[in-house]
Amino acid sequence: MNTFTLTPSSSSHTHRPFLLPSPLLNPTLTQRRRFRLPYPRCSSTSDQDRATSLPPPRAPKELKGIEILVDKLSPPARLATSAVVLAGAVAAGYGLGSRFGGCRNAAIGGAVALGVAGGAATYALNAAAPQVAAVNLHNYVAEFDDPAKLKKEDIESIANKYGVNKQDEAFKAEISDIYAEFVSSVLPPGGEELRGDEVDKIANFKNSLGIDDPDAAAMHMEIGRRFFRQRLEVGDREADIEQRRVEVAIRDNAQRLYASKLKSVGRDIDEGQLVRLREAQHLCRLSDELAENLFKEHARKLAEQNISAALVMLKSRTRAVPGVNQAVEELNSLLAFNNSLISFKNHPDVDRFAHGVGPISLGGGEYDGDRKIEDLKLLYRAYVSDSLSGGRMEDHKLAALNQLRNIFGLGKREAEVVSLDVTSKIYRKRLGQAVSGGELELADSKAKFLQNLCDELHFDPQKASELHEEIYRQKLQCCVADGELSEEDVAALLRLRVMLCIPQQTVEAVHSDICGSLFEKVVKEAIASGVDGYDAGIKESVRKSAHGLRLTRKTAMSIASKAVRKIYINYIKRARAAGNRTESAKELKKMIAFNTLVVTELVEDIKGEPTDVSTEDPVKEEELAQTADEDWDSLQTLQKIRPDKELVAKLGKTGQTEITLKDDLPERDRTDLYKTYLLFCLTGEVKRVPFGAQITTKKDDSEYVLLNQLGGILGLSGKEIVEVHRSLAEQAFRQQAEVILADGQLTKARVEQLNNLQKQVGLPQEYAQKIIKSITTTKMAAAIETAVTQGRLNIKQIRELKESNVDLDSMISGSLREMLFKKTVHNIFSSGTGEFDEEEVYEKIPADLNINKEKARGVVSELARSKLSNALIQAVALLRVRNHQGVVSSLNDLLACDKAVPSQQLSWEVSEELADLYTIYLKSDPTPAKLSRLQYLLGINDSTASALRERGDRLLNNTAEEEEFVF
């Protein structure tokens, strides 16, 4: 009994009547009818009550008005009555019109008026027929104890009785009401389950009413909408839950019915069973999607049974070969079932079969998830092993493995790992049999033999090659367990390599890995022994390991180089972290000693012969000899790194140069380290004493021998070493030369002092002269720039400097040269000569100063215009103070500016002053051209000019007296 009870608005313990009275329809109503839903039954109603109890009889409907008359008339009688009423109305109207109107027109009008009224009455009579038929149908159905007894013929009889069509609005609405109420009464209320015969009842009743599928679907939708509107309008949450329960109940019952049919389906399913399942799905009205899910779930459960049984047999503690075989049989049964489902899916009549046939999937079941994946891998491994039990992989077994992988849901990589593991063991087993039995060694083509073996097992040849390498590696590890390879070991390894077709490159890589790791351990122990610990025992161990492991010299040196260079890097890190140059040099000296006493011995032991290392690397010797042709051999520090034989014998054995840091450090870092030690060789060990003084406590040329060895360790070429010495020599020479040439003056005494310095440093003459020239040029440039700024340098001096090959362009900036040009032009316009040489100003001076000629013209034009007006003002001012010589100079400047930039006539307020200026200039004995041009500029006509020439002295005297009197 369902614990959920729906409580309707009426009594919750009474059965819902079959049909409720429907309101009478207006004959003119055209809108869709709204159907009232029945009250749901109480959820406690039992199946027996539903099967035996019947709804109470319906309340009959009553006819009203004209409907009573229509009910009494048959269709022919109704038509006759309609005709009689219409004819009588027309006749009566005509008679009344003739009687009261007295004319024919009045009679016709009366006939028309009463004819219309009679027609309306006739229309009302016939229009009421469908409603009358609907009422009679309602009352007829209400008399039935079981509405399912209603037949299609009964409905047609009522329709024919009243002469109406079943599609008439009122009649059709009544039929729809009956169907909707019947459907609602059949559906169980609350959470009750379906009996399974509801669909048949509704379908039979629909056929009895003669309702088409579209009309029935409309009723079903109307029922659903009514439920929805009821929830919206009333907010009845229980009604919403009720409807959902109904829907879920219908679906669940259909699923249970279909699932009960599936229980009879086993792994031996045939086409007939699939067809019957499809028919059962239709009877249950189950959707294709749900039916498909149920079938797939059933197939999965059958597969899970096989898997569970196989796992039980495989994991049994008393597991034996029969148990494994039984597990494989279960998997074969599973594969056969899967194949049958795949064949049904590809069948031409698959549409007649139950939905869901196809490959089996374990998704959503007991074995779906990471927790069970290992069990599935275990089964897959067992099937792979069984497939290879005969020593080969058959094609059908390979296809079965692919299907099993898909069923288990294993990834391609996961399945390959399992298959590879099993196949590798089988391959190794068969390979061992072929080697031990001599079959492989006797084969004409060992590569073909191995390829055939891979083909039989469906084994990847690349994986087989990796397996061969692993076998060779294991054999080599066994051979070198005592630290060396004997001749028998070498022969056995060669035989194995030939049989397994292992490439030489692979063999070398394996030897380098295994033997190299052993040798690397010995090398590290030798290096760790330090400068004082590299004794005879260490030497013997290195020699035995290097030659006993049969390593090539290149491989052994590569291993040793890697370990040694790490030690070098540690020394260099400590040197860089030191606080001063002396401490850095000490760390570098330790590295040199380590190279000489340990690394050199190590290289000799690896090669098996003493290393004859000269003080110079052969490549460096050649390069240094080449640079000597360029006069660099005169460098004192470069000569010292190539000491004589006596000093070499005194210092003892020199270091090796095969292991270097050339590829570990950038060139700049290596040259900086070399320069650090070179400076140490030059300055010696410097110690500081109180009061800021420094004392050199040691300075020995033997340090240069160590410097040479440091260059070898750093991997510096001869050219790079020469460059370091050259740059340092130039730096030293420049520092001292700058002190000597502090004022930029190069005297004879200073030249001798610089020559001695050049010989002391060993710098070639050519480079020394470049440095001297650079210093003097820099000092001279500063002096010249100061002179230009202060105005102490003119164009004449500039030309003298250029004649002395002084590069003024590099000494004087462009802005200063432009300023110098402007001052020169200004001086020309202020010289008082009245001369302006265009070639000199526009061509020669810009060329001497290396400035743009067009830009120079612009500067001249600007200065001439400015100076022209100022010259006239200055001349008048000097006239007023009776400075006649100054007046002449100012007028000459005015003429010079006019020559540079021709001007218009000048204007002045006092014309007498202009005449006086002309008269004064006239007395200075100028050239006719200058006098004529000045006459034009001052605006003096010829007659005035002639008069001024005749009385120039008197006019000037009178003017002077007037000015004196005024003063």
mmCIF file of N, CA and C in Angstrom, residues 845-882:
data_model
loop_
_atom_site.group_PDB
_atom_site.id
_atom_site.type_symbol
_atom_site.label_atom_id
_atom_site.label_comp_id
_atom_site.label_asym_id
_atom_site.label_seq_id
_atom_site.Cartn_x
_atom_site.Cartn_y
_atom_site.Cartn_z
ATOM 1 N N ILE A 845 85.711 79.433 -46.888
ATOM 2 C CA ILE A 845 85.557 79.282 -45.434
ATOM 3 C C ILE A 845 84.671 78.076 -45.078
ATOM 4 N N PRO A 846 83.480 77.861 -45.720
ATOM 5 C CA PRO A 846 82.705 76.647 -45.420
ATOM 6 C C PRO A 846 83.480 75.374 -45.696
ATOM 7 N N ALA A 847 84.325 75.391 -46.757
ATOM 8 C CA ALA A 847 85.114 74.188 -47.037
ATOM 9 C C ALA A 847 86.150 73.952 -45.946
ATOM 10 N N ASP A 848 86.796 75.019 -45.469
ATOM 11 C CA ASP A 848 87.784 74.850 -44.406
ATOM 12 C C ASP A 848 87.149 74.333 -43.115
ATOM 13 N N LEU A 849 85.930 74.793 -42.857
ATOM 14 C CA LEU A 849 85.252 74.365 -41.615
ATOM 15 C C LEU A 849 84.376 73.132 -41.809
ATOM 16 N N ASN A 850 84.296 72.679 -43.031
ATOM 17 C CA ASN A 850 83.495 71.480 -43.354
ATOM 18 C C ASN A 850 82.052 71.621 -42.866
ATOM 19 N N ILE A 851 81.411 72.723 -43.306
ATOM 20 C CA ILE A 851 79.997 72.937 -42.997
ATOM 21 C C ILE A 851 79.227 73.044 -44.296
ATOM 22 N N ASN A 852 77.925 72.928 -44.222
ATOM 23 C CA ASN A 852 77.066 72.951 -45.407
ATOM 24 C C ASN A 852 77.055 74.358 -46.013
ATOM 25 N N LYS A 853 77.286 74.432 -47.331
ATOM 26 C CA LYS A 853 77.379 75.727 -47.997
ATOM 27 C C LYS A 853 76.029 76.444 -48.043
ATOM 28 N N GLU A 854 74.977 75.728 -48.277
ATOM 29 C CA GLU A 854 73.657 76.354 -48.309
ATOM 30 C C GLU A 854 73.298 76.908 -46.933
ATOM 31 N N LYS A 855 73.637 76.156 -45.923
ATOM 32 C CA LYS A 855 73.384 76.635 -44.574
ATOM 33 C C LYS A 855 74.236 77.876 -44.281
ATOM 34 N N ALA A 856 75.481 77.905 -44.819
ATOM 35 C CA ALA A 856 76.346 79.064 -44.638
ATOM 36 C C ALA A 856 75.755 80.306 -45.303
ATOM 37 N N ARG A 857 75.178 80.154 -46.484
ATOM 38 C CA ARG A 857 74.527 81.282 -47.153
ATOM 39 C C ARG A 857 73.380 81.837 -46.303
ATOM 40 N N GLY A 858 72.640 80.966 -45.691
ATOM 41 C CA GLY A 858 71.545 81.411 -44.836
ATOM 42 C C GLY A 858 72.050 82.232 -43.660
ATOM 43 N N VAL A 859 73.170 81.786 -43.065
ATOM 44 C CA VAL A 859 73.750 82.524 -41.935
ATOM 45 C C VAL A 859 74.224 83.907 -42.392
ATOM 46 N N VAL A 860 74.876 83.984 -43.553
ATOM 47 C CA VAL A 860 75.362 85.271 -44.083
ATOM 48 C C VAL A 860 74.195 86.219 -44.352
ATOM 49 N N SER A 861 73.143 85.714 -44.964
ATOM 50 C CA SER A 861 71.982 86.550 -45.286
ATOM 51 C C SER A 861 71.344 87.111 -44.018
ATOM 52 N N GLU A 862 71.216 86.283 -43.010
ATOM 53 C CA GLU A 862 70.600 86.730 -41.762
ATOM 54 C C GLU A 862 71.449 87.803 -41.072
ATOM 55 N N LEU A 863 72.773 87.583 -41.017
ATOM 56 C CA LEU A 863 73.654 88.561 -40.389
ATOM 57 C C LEU A 863 73.686 89.873 -41.170
ATOM 58 N N ALA A 864 73.684 89.825 -42.529
ATOM 59 C CA ALA A 864 73.762 91.038 -43.357
ATOM 60 C C ALA A 864 72.535 91.916 -43.140
ATOM 61 N N ARG A 865 71.355 91.324 -43.091
ATOM 62 C CA ARG A 865 70.137 92.119 -42.900
ATOM 63 C C ARG A 865 70.139 92.786 -41.525
ATOM 64 N N SER A 866 70.584 92.060 -40.519
ATOM 65 C CA SER A 866 70.611 92.616 -39.168
ATOM 66 C C SER A 866 71.654 93.737 -39.045
ATOM 67 N N LYS A 867 72.837 93.513 -39.628
ATOM 68 C CA LYS A 867 73.935 94.473 -39.527
ATOM 69 C C LYS A 867 73.676 95.739 -40.352
ATOM 70 N N LEU A 868 72.926 95.635 -41.461
ATOM 71 C CA LEU A 868 72.684 96.759 -42.365
ATOM 72 C C LEU A 868 71.984 97.908 -41.640
ATOM 73 N N SER A 869 70.875 97.596 -40.989
ATOM 74 C CA SER A 869 70.130 98.655 -40.290
ATOM 75 C C SER A 869 70.904 99.186 -39.103
ATOM 76 N N ASN A 870 71.626 98.304 -38.397
ATOM 77 C CA ASN A 870 72.409 98.741 -37.243
ATOM 78 C C ASN A 870 73.565 99.656 -37.666
ATOM 79 N N ALA A 871 74.123 99.405 -38.876
ATOM 80 C CA ALA A 871 75.247 100.225 -39.352
ATOM 81 C C ALA A 871 74.810 101.668 -39.597
ATOM 82 N N LEU A 872 73.621 101.876 -40.173
ATOM 83 C CA LEU A 872 73.127 103.235 -40.409
ATOM 84 C C LEU A 872 72.898 103.971 -39.084
ATOM 85 N N ILE A 873 72.284 103.283 -38.130
ATOM 86 C CA ILE A 873 72.034 103.903 -36.824
ATOM 87 C C ILE A 873 73.350 104.271 -36.151
ATOM 88 N N GLN A 874 74.339 103.390 -36.250
ATOM 89 C CA GLN A 874 75.642 103.651 -35.627
ATOM 90 C C GLN A 874 76.340 104.836 -36.304
ATOM 91 N N ALA A 875 76.214 104.936 -37.653
ATOM 92 C CA ALA A 875 76.848 106.037 -38.385
ATOM 93 C C ALA A 875 76.259 107.388 -37.954
ATOM 94 N N VAL A 876 74.935 107.482 -37.814
ATOM 95 C CA VAL A 876 74.290 108.728 -37.385
ATOM 96 C C VAL A 876 74.727 109.083 -35.969
ATOM 97 N N ALA A 877 74.808 108.080 -35.123
ATOM 98 C CA ALA A 877 75.234 108.345 -33.742
ATOM 99 C C ALA A 877 76.643 108.902 -33.702
ATOM 100 N N LEU A 878 77.539 108.321 -34.499
ATOM 101 C CA LEU A 878 78.917 108.820 -34.551
ATOM 102 C C LEU A 878 78.987 110.205 -35.183
ATOM 103 N N LEU A 879 78.060 110.489 -36.135
ATOM 104 C CA LEU A 879 78.014 111.819 -36.746
ATOM 105 C C LEU A 879 77.696 112.876 -35.702
ATOM 106 N N ARG A 880 76.792 112.543 -34.843
ATOM 107 C CA ARG A 880 76.357 113.516 -33.838
ATOM 108 C C ARG A 880 77.453 113.839 -32.815
ATOM 109 N N VAL A 881 78.371 112.901 -32.652
ATOM 110 C CA VAL A 881 79.483 113.152 -31.720
ATOM 111 C C VAL A 881 80.735 113.564 -32.495
ATOM 112 N N ARG A 882 80.597 113.838 -33.793
ATOM 113 C CA ARG A 882 81.660 114.339 -34.680
ATOM 114 C C ARG A 882 82.849 113.383 -34.772
#
